[in-house]
CSV table of C-alpha atoms in Angstrom, one decimal:
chain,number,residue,atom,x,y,z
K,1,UNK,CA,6.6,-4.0,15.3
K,2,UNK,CA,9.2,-3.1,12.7
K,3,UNK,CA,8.5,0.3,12.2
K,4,UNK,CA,9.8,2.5,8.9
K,5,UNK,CA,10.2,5.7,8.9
K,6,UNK,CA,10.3,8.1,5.9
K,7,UNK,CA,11.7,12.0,6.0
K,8,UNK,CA,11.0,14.6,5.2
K,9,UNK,CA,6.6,14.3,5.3
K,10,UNK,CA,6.6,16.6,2.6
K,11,UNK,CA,8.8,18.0,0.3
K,12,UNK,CA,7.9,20.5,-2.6
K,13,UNK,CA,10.6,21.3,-5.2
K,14,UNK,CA,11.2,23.6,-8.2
K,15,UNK,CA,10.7,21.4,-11.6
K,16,UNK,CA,14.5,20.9,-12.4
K,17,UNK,CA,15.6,20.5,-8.6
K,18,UNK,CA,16.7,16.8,-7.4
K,19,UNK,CA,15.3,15.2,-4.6
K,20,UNK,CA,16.2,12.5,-2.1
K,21,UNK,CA,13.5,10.3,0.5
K,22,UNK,CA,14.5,8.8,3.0
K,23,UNK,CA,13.5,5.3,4.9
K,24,UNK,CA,14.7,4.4,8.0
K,25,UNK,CA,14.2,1.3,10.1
K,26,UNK,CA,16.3,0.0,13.3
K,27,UNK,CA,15.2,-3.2,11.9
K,28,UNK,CA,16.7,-5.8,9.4
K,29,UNK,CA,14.6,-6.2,6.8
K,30,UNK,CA,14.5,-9.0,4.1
K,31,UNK,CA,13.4,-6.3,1.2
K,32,UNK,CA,12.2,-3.1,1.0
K,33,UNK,CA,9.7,-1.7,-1.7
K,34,UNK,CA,8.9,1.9,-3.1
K,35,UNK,CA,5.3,2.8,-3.7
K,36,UNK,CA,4.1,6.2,-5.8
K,37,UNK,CA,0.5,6.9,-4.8
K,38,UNK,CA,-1.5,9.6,-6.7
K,39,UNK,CA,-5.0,10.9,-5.2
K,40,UNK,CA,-7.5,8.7,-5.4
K,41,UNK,CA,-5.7,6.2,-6.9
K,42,UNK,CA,-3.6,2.8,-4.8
K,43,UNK,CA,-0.2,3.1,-4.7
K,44,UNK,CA,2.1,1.3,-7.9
K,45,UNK,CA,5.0,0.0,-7.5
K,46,UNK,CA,8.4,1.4,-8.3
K,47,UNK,CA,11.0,-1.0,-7.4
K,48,UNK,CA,11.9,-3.8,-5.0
K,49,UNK,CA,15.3,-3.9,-3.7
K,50,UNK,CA,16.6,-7.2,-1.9
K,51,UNK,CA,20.4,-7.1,-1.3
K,52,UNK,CA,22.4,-4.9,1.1
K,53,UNK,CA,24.1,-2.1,-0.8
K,54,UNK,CA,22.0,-2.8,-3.8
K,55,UNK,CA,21.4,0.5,-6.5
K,56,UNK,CA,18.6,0.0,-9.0
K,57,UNK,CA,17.7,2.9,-11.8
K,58,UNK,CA,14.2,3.4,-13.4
K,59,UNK,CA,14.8,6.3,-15.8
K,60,UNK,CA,15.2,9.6,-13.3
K,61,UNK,CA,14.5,8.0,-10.2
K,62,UNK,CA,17.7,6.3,-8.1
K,63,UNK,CA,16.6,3.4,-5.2
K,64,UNK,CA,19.1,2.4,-2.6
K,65,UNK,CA,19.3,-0.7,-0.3
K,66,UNK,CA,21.6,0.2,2.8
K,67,UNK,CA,24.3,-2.2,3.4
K,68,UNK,CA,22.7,-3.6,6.4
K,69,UNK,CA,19.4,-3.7,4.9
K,70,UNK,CA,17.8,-1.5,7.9
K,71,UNK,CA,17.5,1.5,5.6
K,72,UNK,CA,16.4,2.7,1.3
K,73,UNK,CA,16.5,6.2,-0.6
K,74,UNK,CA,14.6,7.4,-2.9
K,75,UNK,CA,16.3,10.6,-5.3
K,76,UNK,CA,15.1,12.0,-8.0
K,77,UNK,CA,16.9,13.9,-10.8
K,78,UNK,CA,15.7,16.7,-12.8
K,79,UNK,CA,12.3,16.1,-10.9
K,80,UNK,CA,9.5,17.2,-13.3
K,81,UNK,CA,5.3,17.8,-12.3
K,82,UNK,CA,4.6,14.3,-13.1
K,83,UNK,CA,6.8,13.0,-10.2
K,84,UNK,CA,4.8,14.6,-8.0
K,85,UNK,CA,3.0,12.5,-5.6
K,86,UNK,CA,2.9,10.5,-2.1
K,87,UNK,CA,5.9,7.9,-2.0
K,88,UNK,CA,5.5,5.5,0.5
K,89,UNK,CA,8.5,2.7,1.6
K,90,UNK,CA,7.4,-0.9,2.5
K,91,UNK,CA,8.8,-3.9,3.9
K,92,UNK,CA,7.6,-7.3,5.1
K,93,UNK,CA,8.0,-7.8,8.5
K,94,UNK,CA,9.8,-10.9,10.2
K,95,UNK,CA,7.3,-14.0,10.4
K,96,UNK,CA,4.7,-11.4,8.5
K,97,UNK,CA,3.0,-13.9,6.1
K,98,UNK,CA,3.3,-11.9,3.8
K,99,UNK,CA,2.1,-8.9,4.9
K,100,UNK,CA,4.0,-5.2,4.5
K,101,UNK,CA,4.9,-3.0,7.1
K,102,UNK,CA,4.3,0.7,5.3
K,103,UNK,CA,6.3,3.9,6.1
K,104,UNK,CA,4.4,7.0,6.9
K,105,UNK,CA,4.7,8.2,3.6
K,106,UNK,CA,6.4,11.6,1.9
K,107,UNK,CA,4.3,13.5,0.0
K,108,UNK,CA,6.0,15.2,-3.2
K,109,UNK,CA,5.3,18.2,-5.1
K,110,UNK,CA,7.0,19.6,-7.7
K,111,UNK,CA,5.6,23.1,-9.4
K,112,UNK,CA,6.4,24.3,-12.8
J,1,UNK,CA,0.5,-8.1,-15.8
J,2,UNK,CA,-0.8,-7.9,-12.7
J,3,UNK,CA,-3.8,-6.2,-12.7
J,4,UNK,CA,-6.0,-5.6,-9.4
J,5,UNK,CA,-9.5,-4.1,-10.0
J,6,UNK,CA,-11.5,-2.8,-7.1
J,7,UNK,CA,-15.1,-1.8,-7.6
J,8,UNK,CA,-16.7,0.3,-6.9
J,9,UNK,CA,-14.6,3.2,-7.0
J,10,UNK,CA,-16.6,5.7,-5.1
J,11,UNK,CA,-19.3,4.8,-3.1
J,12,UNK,CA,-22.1,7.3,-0.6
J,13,UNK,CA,-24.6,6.3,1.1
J,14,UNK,CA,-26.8,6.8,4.3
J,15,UNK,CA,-25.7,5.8,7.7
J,16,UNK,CA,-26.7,2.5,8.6
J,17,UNK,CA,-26.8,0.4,5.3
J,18,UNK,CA,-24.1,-2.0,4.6
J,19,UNK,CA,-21.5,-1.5,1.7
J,20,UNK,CA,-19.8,-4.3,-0.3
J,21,UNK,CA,-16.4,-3.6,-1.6
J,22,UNK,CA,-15.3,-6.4,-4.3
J,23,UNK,CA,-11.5,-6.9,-5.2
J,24,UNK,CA,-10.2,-8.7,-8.5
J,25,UNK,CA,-7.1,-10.1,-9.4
J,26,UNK,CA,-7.7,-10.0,-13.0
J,27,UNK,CA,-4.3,-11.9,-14.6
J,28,UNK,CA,-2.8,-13.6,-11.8
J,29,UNK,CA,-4.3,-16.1,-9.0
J,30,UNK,CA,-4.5,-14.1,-5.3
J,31,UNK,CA,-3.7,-16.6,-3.0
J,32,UNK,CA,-3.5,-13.8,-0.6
J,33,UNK,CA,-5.3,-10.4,-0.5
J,34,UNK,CA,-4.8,-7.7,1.8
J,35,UNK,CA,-7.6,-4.4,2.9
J,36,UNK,CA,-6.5,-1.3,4.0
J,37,UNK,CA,-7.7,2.0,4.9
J,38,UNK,CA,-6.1,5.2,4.6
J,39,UNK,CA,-7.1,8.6,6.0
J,40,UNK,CA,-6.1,11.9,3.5
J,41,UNK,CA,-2.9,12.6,3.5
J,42,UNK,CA,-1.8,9.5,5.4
J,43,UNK,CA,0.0,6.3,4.8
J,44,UNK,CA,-1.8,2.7,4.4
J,45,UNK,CA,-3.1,0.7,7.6
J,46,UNK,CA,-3.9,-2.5,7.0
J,47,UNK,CA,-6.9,-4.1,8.4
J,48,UNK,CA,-6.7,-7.9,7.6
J,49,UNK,CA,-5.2,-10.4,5.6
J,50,UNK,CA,-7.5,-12.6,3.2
J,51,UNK,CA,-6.6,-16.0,2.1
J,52,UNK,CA,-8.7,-18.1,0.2
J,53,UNK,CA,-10.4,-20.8,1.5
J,54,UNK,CA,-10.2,-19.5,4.9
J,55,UNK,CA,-11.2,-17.3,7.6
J,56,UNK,CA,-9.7,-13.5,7.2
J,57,UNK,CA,-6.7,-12.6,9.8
J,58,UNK,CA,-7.8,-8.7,11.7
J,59,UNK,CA,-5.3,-6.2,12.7
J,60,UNK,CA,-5.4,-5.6,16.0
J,61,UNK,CA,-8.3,-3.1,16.6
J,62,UNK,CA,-10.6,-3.7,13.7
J,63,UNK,CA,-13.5,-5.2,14.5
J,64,UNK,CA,-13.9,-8.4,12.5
J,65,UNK,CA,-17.7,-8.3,13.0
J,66,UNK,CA,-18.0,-4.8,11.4
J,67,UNK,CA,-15.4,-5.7,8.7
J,68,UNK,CA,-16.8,-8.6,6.8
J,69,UNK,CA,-14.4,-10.3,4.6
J,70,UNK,CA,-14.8,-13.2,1.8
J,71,UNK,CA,-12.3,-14.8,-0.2
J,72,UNK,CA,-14.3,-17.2,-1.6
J,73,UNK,CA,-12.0,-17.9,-4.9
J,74,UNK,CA,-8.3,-17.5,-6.2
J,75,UNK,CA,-9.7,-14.1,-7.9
J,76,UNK,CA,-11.5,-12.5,-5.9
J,77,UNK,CA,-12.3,-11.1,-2.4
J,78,UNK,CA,-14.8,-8.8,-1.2
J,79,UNK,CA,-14.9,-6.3,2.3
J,80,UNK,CA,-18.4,-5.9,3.4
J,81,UNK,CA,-18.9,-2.6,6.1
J,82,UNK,CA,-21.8,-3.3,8.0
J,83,UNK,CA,-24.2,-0.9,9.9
J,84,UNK,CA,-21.5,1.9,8.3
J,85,UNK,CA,-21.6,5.5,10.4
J,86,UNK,CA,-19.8,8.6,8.9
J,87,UNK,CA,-16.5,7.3,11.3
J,88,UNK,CA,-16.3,4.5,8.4
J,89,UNK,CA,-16.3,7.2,6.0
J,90,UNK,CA,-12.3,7.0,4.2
J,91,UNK,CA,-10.1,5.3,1.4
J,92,UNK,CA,-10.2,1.4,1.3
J,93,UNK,CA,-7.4,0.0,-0.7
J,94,UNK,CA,-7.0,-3.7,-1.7
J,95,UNK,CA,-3.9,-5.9,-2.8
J,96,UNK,CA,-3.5,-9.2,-4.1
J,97,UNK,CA,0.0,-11.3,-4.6
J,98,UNK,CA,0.4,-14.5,-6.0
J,99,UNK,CA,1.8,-17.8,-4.9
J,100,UNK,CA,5.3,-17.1,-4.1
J,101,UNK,CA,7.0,-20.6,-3.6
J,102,UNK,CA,7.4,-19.5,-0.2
J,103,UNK,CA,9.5,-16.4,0.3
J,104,UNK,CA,7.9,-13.0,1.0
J,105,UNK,CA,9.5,-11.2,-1.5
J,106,UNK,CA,6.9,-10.9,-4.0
J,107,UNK,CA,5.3,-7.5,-4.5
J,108,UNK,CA,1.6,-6.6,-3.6
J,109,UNK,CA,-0.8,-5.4,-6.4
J,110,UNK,CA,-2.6,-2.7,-5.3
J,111,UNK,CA,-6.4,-1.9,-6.7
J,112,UNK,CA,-7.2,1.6,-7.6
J,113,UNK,CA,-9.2,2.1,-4.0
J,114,UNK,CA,-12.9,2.8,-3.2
J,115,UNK,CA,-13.7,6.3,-1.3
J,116,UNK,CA,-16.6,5.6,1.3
J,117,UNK,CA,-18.5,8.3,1.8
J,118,UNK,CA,-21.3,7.9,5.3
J,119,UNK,CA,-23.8,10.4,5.4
């Protein structure tokens, strides 16, 4: 099993503050995936990122694809409420069909 | 694009009766649709692998008897829990993706989830 693994579990942050998630596999993957998931709600996607060394934008939020391709971050700028939530990594594992191998998830909170 | 709908969203009942769970994609074919559970606060475990036309693919540990799963058409697949018990009680999550030509790299569509609720 190609296992990801996210730090910190849980983070809670000061509206203003910057943030960085981390996703950490000893495994080559082919891409990885960032997930926000809200309660009661499945996750949405944020980004996919396919090449090693990679750096994709979407407004305050910064995704990175390590050079190997074994590991992502996730930082946030200026975090504000509406960030808050559980970000999850993904990946699909070698000969996966498809499927995705999910990190255990770091839950975000960011207070007035 | 890329809309998943999952119905219904919420869902009690008493122990022993059986709950259907259906899951739509509603723009795009599902050649492939995936159920998960997740337990509060955790991340998403996924429990089998639907593909039309065929027989379901279980994670190791779920029982495929208690599990029932139909993919009967490109847009649309359905988890049945049968004989539920409060243990089944949690947060089932659905996803669909497309054809892809092939390569894995095309994103799963996640449904809004159903809570299960076994009294």
């Amino acid at each position: 099993t190609q296992l990801l693994e996210q730090s910190p579990q849980f983070l809670s942050i000061q509206e203003g503050e910057n943030l960085t998630v981390y996703c950490n596999s000893s495994s080559v993957f082919s891409s990885l995936q960032w997930y926000r998931q809200e309660p009661g709600e499945g996750p949405v996607l944020l980004v996919t990122v396919v090449t090693g060394g990679e750096v994709k934008k979407l407004k305050r939020l910064t995704f990175q694809f390590g050079d190997a391709r074994k590991d992502s971050s996730l930082h946030i700028t200026a975090a504000q409420p509406g960030d808050t939530g559980l970000y999850l990594c993904a990946g699909p594992p070698r000969d996966s069909w498809g499927k995705l191998q999910f990190g255990a998830g770091t839950q975000v909170v960011v207070t007035p | 694009g890329a809309v998943v709908s999952q119905h219904p969203s919420w869902v009690i009942c008493k122990s022993g009766t059986s709950v259907k769970i259906e899951c739509r994609s509603l723009d795009f074919q599902a050649t492939t649709m995936f159920w998960y559970r997740q337990f509060p606060k955790q991340s998403l475990m996924l429990m089998a692998t639907s593909n039309e036309g065929s027989k379901a693919t279980y994670e190791q540990g779920v029982e495929k008897d208690k599990f029932l799963i139909n993919h009967a058409s490109l847009t649309l697949s359905t988890l049945t829990v049968t004989s539920a018990h409060p243990e089944d009680s949690s947060f089932y999550i659905c996803s669909a993706r497309g054809w892809t030509g092939g390569f894995s790299n095309q994103p799963q569509h996640f449904g809004d989830g159903t809570r299960l609720s076994i009294l």
